PDB file of C-alpha atoms in Angstrom:
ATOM      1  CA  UNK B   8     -11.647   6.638 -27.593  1.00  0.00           C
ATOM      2  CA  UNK B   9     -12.525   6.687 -24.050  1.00  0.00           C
ATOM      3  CA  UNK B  10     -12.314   3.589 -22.545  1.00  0.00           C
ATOM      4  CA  UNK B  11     -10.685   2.346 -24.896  1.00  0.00           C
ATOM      5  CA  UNK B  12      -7.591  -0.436 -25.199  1.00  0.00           C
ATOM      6  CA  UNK B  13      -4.788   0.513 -27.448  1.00  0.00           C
ATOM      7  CA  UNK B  14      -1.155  -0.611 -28.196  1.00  0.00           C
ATOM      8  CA  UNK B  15       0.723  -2.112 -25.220  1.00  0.00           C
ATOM      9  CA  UNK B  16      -1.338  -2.120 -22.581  1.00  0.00           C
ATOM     10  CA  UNK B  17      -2.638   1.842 -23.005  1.00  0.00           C
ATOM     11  CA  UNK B  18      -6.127   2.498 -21.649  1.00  0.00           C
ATOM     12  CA  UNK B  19      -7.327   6.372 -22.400  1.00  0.00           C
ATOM     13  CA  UNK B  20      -9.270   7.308 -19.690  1.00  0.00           C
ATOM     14  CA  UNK B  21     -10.458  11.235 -19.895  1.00  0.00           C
ATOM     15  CA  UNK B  22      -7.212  13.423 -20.651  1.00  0.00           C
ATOM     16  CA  UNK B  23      -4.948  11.003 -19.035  1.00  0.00           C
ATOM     17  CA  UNK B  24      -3.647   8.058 -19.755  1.00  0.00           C
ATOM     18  CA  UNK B  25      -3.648   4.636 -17.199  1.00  0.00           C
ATOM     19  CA  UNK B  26      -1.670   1.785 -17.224  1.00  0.00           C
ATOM     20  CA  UNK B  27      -3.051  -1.299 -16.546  1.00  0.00           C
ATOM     21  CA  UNK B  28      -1.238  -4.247 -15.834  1.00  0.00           C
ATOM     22  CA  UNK B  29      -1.887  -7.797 -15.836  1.00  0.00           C
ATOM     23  CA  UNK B  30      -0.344  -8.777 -12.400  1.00  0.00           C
ATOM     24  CA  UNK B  31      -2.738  -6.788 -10.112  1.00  0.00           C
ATOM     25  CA  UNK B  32      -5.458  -4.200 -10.684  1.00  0.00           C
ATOM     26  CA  UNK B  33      -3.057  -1.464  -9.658  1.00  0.00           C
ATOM     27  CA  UNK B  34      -3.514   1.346 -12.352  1.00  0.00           C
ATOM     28  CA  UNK B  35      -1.335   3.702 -12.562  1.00  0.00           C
ATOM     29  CA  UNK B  36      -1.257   7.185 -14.467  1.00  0.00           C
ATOM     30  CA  UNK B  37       1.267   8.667 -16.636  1.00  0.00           C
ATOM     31  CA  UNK B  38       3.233  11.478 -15.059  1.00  0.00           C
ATOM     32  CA  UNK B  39       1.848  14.950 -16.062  1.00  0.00           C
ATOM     33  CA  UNK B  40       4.198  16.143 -19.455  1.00  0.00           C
ATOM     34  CA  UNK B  41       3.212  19.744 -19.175  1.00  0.00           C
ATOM     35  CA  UNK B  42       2.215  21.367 -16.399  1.00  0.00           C
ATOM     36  CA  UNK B  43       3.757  23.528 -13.573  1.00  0.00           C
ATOM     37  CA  UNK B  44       7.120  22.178 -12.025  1.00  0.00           C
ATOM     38  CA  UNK B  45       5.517  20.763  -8.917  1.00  0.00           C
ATOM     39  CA  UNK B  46       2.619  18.848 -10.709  1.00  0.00           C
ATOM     40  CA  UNK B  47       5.120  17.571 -12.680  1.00  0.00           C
ATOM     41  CA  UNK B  48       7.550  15.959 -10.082  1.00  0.00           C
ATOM     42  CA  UNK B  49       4.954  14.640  -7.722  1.00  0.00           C
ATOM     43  CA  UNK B  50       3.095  13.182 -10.813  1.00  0.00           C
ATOM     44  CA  UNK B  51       6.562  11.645 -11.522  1.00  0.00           C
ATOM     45  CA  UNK B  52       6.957  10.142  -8.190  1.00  0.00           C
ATOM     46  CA  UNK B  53       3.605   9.153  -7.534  1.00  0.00           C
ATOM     47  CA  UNK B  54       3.854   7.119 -11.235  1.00  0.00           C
ATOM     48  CA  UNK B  55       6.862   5.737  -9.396  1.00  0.00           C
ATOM     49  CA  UNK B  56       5.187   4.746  -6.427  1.00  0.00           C
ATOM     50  CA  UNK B  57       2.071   3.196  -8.317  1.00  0.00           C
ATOM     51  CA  UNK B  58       5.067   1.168  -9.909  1.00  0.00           C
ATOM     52  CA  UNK B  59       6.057  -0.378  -6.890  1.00  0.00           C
ATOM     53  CA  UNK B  60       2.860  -1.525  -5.413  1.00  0.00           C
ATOM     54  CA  UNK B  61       1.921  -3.015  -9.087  1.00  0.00           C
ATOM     55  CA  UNK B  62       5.597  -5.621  -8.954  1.00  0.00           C
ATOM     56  CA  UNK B  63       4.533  -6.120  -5.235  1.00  0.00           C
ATOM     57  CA  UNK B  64       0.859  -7.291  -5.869  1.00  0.00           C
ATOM     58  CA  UNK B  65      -0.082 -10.820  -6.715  1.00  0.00           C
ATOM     59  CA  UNK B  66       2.689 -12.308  -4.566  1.00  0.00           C
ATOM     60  CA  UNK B  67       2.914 -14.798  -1.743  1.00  0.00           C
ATOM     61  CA  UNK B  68       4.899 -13.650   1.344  1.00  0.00           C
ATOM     62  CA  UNK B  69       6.895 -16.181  -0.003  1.00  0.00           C
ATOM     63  CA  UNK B  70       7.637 -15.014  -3.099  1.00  0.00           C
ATOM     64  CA  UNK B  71       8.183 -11.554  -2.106  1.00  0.00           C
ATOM     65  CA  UNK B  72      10.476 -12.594   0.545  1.00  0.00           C
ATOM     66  CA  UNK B  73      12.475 -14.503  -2.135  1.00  0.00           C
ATOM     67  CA  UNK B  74      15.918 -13.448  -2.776  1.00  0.00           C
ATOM     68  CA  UNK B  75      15.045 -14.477  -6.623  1.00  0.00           C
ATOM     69  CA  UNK B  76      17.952 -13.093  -8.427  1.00  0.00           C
ATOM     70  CA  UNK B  77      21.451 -14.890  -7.804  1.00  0.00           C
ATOM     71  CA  UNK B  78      24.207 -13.252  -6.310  1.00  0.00           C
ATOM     72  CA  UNK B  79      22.147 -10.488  -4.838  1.00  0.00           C
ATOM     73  CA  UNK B  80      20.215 -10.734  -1.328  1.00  0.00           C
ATOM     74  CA  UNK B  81      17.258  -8.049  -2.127  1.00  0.00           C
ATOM     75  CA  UNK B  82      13.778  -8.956  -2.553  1.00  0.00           C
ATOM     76  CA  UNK B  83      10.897  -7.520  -3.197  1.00  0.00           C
ATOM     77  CA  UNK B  84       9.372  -7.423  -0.066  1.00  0.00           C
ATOM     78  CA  UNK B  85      13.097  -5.831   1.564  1.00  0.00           C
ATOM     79  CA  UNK B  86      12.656  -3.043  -1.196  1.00  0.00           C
ATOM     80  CA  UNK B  87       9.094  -2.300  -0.151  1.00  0.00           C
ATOM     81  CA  UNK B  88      10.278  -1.901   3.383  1.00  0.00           C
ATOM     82  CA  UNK B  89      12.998   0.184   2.510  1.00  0.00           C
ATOM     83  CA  UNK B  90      11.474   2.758   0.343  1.00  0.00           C
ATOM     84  CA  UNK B  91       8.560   3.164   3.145  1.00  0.00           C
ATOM     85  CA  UNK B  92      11.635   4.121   4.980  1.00  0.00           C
ATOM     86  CA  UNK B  93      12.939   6.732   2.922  1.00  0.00           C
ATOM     87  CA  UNK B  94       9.710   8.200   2.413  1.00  0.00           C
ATOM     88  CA  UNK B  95       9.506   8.465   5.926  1.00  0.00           C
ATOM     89  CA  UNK B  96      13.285  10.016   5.878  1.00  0.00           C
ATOM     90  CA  UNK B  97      13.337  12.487   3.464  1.00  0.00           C
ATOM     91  CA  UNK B  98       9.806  14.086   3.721  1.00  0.00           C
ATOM     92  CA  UNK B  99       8.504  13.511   7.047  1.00  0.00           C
ATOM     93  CA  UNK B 100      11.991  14.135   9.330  1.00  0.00           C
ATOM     94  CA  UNK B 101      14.713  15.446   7.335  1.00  0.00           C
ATOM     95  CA  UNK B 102      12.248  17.719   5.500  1.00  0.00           C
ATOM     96  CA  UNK B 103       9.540  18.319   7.520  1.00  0.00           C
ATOM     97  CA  UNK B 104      11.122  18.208  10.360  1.00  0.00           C
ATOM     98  CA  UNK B 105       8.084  15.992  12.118  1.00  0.00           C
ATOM     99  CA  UNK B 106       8.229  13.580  15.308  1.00  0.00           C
ATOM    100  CA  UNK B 107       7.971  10.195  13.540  1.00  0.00           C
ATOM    101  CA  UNK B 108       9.749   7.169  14.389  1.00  0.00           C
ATOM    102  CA  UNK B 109      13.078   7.240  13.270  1.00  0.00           C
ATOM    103  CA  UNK B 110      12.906   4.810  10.310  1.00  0.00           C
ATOM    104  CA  UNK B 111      16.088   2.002  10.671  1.00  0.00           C
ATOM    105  CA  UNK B 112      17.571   0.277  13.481  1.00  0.00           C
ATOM    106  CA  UNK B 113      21.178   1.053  14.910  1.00  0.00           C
ATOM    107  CA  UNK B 114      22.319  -2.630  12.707  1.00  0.00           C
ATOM    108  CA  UNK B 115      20.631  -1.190   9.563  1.00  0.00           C
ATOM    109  CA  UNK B 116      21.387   2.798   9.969  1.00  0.00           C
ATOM    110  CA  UNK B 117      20.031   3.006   5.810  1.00  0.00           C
ATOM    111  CA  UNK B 118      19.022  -0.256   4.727  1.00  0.00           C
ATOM    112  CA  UNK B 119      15.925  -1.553   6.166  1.00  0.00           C
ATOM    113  CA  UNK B 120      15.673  -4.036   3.388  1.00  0.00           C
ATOM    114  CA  UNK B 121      15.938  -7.076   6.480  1.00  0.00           C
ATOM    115  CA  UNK B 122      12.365  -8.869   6.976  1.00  0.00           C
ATOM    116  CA  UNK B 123      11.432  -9.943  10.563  1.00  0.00           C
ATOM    117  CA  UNK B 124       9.276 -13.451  10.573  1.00  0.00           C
ATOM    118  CA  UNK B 125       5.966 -11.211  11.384  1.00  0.00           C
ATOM    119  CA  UNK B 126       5.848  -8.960   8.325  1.00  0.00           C
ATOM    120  CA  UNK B 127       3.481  -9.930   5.213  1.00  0.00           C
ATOM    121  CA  UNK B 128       3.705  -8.570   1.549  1.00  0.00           C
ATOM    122  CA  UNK B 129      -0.050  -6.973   2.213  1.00  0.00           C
ATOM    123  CA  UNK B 130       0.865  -5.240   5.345  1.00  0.00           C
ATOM    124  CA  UNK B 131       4.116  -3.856   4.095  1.00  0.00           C
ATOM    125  CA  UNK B 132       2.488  -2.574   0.925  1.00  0.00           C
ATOM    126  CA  UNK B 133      -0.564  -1.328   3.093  1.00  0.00           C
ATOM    127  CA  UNK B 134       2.878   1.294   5.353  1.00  0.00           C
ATOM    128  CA  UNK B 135       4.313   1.729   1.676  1.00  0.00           C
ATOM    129  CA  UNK B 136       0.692   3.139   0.629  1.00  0.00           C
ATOM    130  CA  UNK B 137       0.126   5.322   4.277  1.00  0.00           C
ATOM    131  CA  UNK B 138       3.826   6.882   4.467  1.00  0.00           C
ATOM    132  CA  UNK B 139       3.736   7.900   0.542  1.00  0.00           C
ATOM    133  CA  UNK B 140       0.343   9.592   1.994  1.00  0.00           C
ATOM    134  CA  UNK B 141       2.185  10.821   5.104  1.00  0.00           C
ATOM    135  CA  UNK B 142       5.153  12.714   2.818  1.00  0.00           C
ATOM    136  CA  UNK B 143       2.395  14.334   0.190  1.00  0.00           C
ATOM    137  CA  UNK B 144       1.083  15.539   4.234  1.00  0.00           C
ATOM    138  CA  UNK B 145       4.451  16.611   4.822  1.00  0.00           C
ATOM    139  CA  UNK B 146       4.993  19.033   2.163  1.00  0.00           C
ATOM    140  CA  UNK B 147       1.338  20.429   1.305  1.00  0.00           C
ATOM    141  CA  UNK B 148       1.749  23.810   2.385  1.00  0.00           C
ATOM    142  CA  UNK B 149       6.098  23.701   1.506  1.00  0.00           C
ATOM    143  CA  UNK B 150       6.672  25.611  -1.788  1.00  0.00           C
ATOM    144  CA  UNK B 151       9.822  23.951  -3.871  1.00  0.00           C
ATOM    145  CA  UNK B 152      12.161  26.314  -3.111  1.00  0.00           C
ATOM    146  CA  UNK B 153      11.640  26.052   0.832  1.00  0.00           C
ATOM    147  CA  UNK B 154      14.544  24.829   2.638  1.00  0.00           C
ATOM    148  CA  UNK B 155      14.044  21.328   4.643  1.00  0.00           C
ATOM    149  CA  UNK B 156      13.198  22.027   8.843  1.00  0.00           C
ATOM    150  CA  UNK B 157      15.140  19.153   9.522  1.00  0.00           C
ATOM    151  CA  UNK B 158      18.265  19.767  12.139  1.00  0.00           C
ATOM    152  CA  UNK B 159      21.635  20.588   9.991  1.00  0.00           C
ATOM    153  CA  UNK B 160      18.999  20.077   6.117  1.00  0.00           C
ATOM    154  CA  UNK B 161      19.661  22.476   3.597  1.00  0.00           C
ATOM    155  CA  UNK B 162      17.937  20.872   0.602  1.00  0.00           C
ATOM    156  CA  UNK B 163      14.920  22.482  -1.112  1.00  0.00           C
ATOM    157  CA  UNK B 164      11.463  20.798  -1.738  1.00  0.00           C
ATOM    158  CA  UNK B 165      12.214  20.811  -4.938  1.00  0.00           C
ATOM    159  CA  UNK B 166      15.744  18.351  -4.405  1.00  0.00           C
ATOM    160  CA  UNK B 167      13.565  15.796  -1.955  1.00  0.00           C
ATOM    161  CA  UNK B 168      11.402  15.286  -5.125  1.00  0.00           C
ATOM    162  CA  UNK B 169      14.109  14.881  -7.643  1.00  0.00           C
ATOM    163  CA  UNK B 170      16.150  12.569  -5.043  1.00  0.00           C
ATOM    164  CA  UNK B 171      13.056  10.099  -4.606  1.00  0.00           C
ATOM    165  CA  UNK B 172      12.394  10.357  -8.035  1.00  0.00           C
ATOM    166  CA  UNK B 173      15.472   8.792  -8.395  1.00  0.00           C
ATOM    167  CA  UNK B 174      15.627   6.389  -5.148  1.00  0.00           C
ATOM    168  CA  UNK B 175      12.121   5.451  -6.092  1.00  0.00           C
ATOM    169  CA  UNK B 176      12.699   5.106 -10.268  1.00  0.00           C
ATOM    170  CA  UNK B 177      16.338   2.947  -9.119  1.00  0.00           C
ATOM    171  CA  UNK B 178      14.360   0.401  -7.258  1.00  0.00           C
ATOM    172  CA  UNK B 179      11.704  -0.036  -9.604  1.00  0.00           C
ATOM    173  CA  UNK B 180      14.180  -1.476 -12.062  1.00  0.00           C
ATOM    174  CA  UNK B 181      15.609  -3.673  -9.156  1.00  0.00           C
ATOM    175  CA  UNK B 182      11.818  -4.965  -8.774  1.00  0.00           C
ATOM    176  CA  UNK B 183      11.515  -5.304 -12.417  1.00  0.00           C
ATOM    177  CA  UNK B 184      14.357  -8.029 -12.525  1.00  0.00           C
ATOM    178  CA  UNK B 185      13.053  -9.667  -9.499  1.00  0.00           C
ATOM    179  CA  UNK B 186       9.445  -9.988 -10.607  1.00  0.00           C
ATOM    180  CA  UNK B 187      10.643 -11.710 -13.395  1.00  0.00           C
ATOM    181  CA  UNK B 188      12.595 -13.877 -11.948  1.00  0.00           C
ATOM    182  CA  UNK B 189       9.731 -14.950  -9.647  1.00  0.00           C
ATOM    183  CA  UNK B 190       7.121 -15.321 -11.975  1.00  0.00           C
ATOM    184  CA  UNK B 191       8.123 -14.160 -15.192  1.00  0.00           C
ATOM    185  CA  UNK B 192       5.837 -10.934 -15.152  1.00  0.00           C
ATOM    186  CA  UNK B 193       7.467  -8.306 -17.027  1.00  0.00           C
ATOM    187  CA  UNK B 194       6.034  -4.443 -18.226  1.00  0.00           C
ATOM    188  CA  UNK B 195       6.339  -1.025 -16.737  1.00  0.00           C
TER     189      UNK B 195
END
């Protein structure tokens, strides 16, 4: 069976399984079902994060700046922006306690879903891509139970995880009804 196409999209590739979708050639790899805890949440997220980049590839700036779902002002684009930002929150400063660049303006203190003219779908995905690599950086040598460094933190390793799991998981299914809406792509 290696190499091999089966039901609904299902590539078996070695032990693991990959996704493939049709929009973009972003594969992405089912989150490890048994394992130890910590392989098993980052797996989780990083399934996640594969997520997003797949709904974001393929589109114009355009399109991904396209508020494409009535009565609601998020795009695609915005939630790229903003989930580089909590990335960028939760591992690298609250966590990790690193000198970054604090992540939103004083207008947006949590948001950072607002586009300015210069920023393209490509180049946003391309910070999504380098600050999900920046957090796994973070926390490399943090065990789950260590407490965040961050001034006034007292979350674990282990609660960062299961909160982006679900900021990350929460915005995939906002992407999934925008993608559609654009284009009508739909799938994991």
């Amino acid at each position: 069976m290696r190499g091999s196409r089966g039901p609904a999209g299902l590539r078996c590739v070695g032990s693991g399984i990959r996704l493939w979708l049709m929009s973009s050639d972003q594969d992405r790899v089912r989150p490890v079902q048994h394992g130890p805890e910590r392989q098993m949440l980052e797996s989780m997220l990083d399934f996640f994060r594969s997520t997003v980049v797949s709904k974001a590839m393929g589109l114009t700036d355009e399109e991904a700046a396209a508020a494409a779902v009535p009565t609601t002002t998020l795009t695609i684009a915005g939630l790229v922006k903003h989930l580089t930002a909590t990335e960028r929150f939760w591992f690298s400063i609250d966590f990790a306690d690193r000198d970054v660049d604090w992540p939103w303006t004083d207008d947006d203190p949590h948001g950072a879903f607002t586009l300015s003219t210069d920023e393209t779908i490509g180049d946003l995905i391309a910070r999504y891509r380098d600050e999900c690599d920046s957090s796994r950086r973070a926390v490399l040598d943090s065990d789950l139970d260590d407490t965040a460094l961050g001034q006034d933190m007292t979350f674990t390793l282990r609660y960062a995880y299961l909160h982006m799991i679900e900021e990350t998981a929460r915005h995939c299914g906002h992407l999934d009804l925008i993608r559609e809406a654009i284009d009508g792509s739909v799938g994991q």
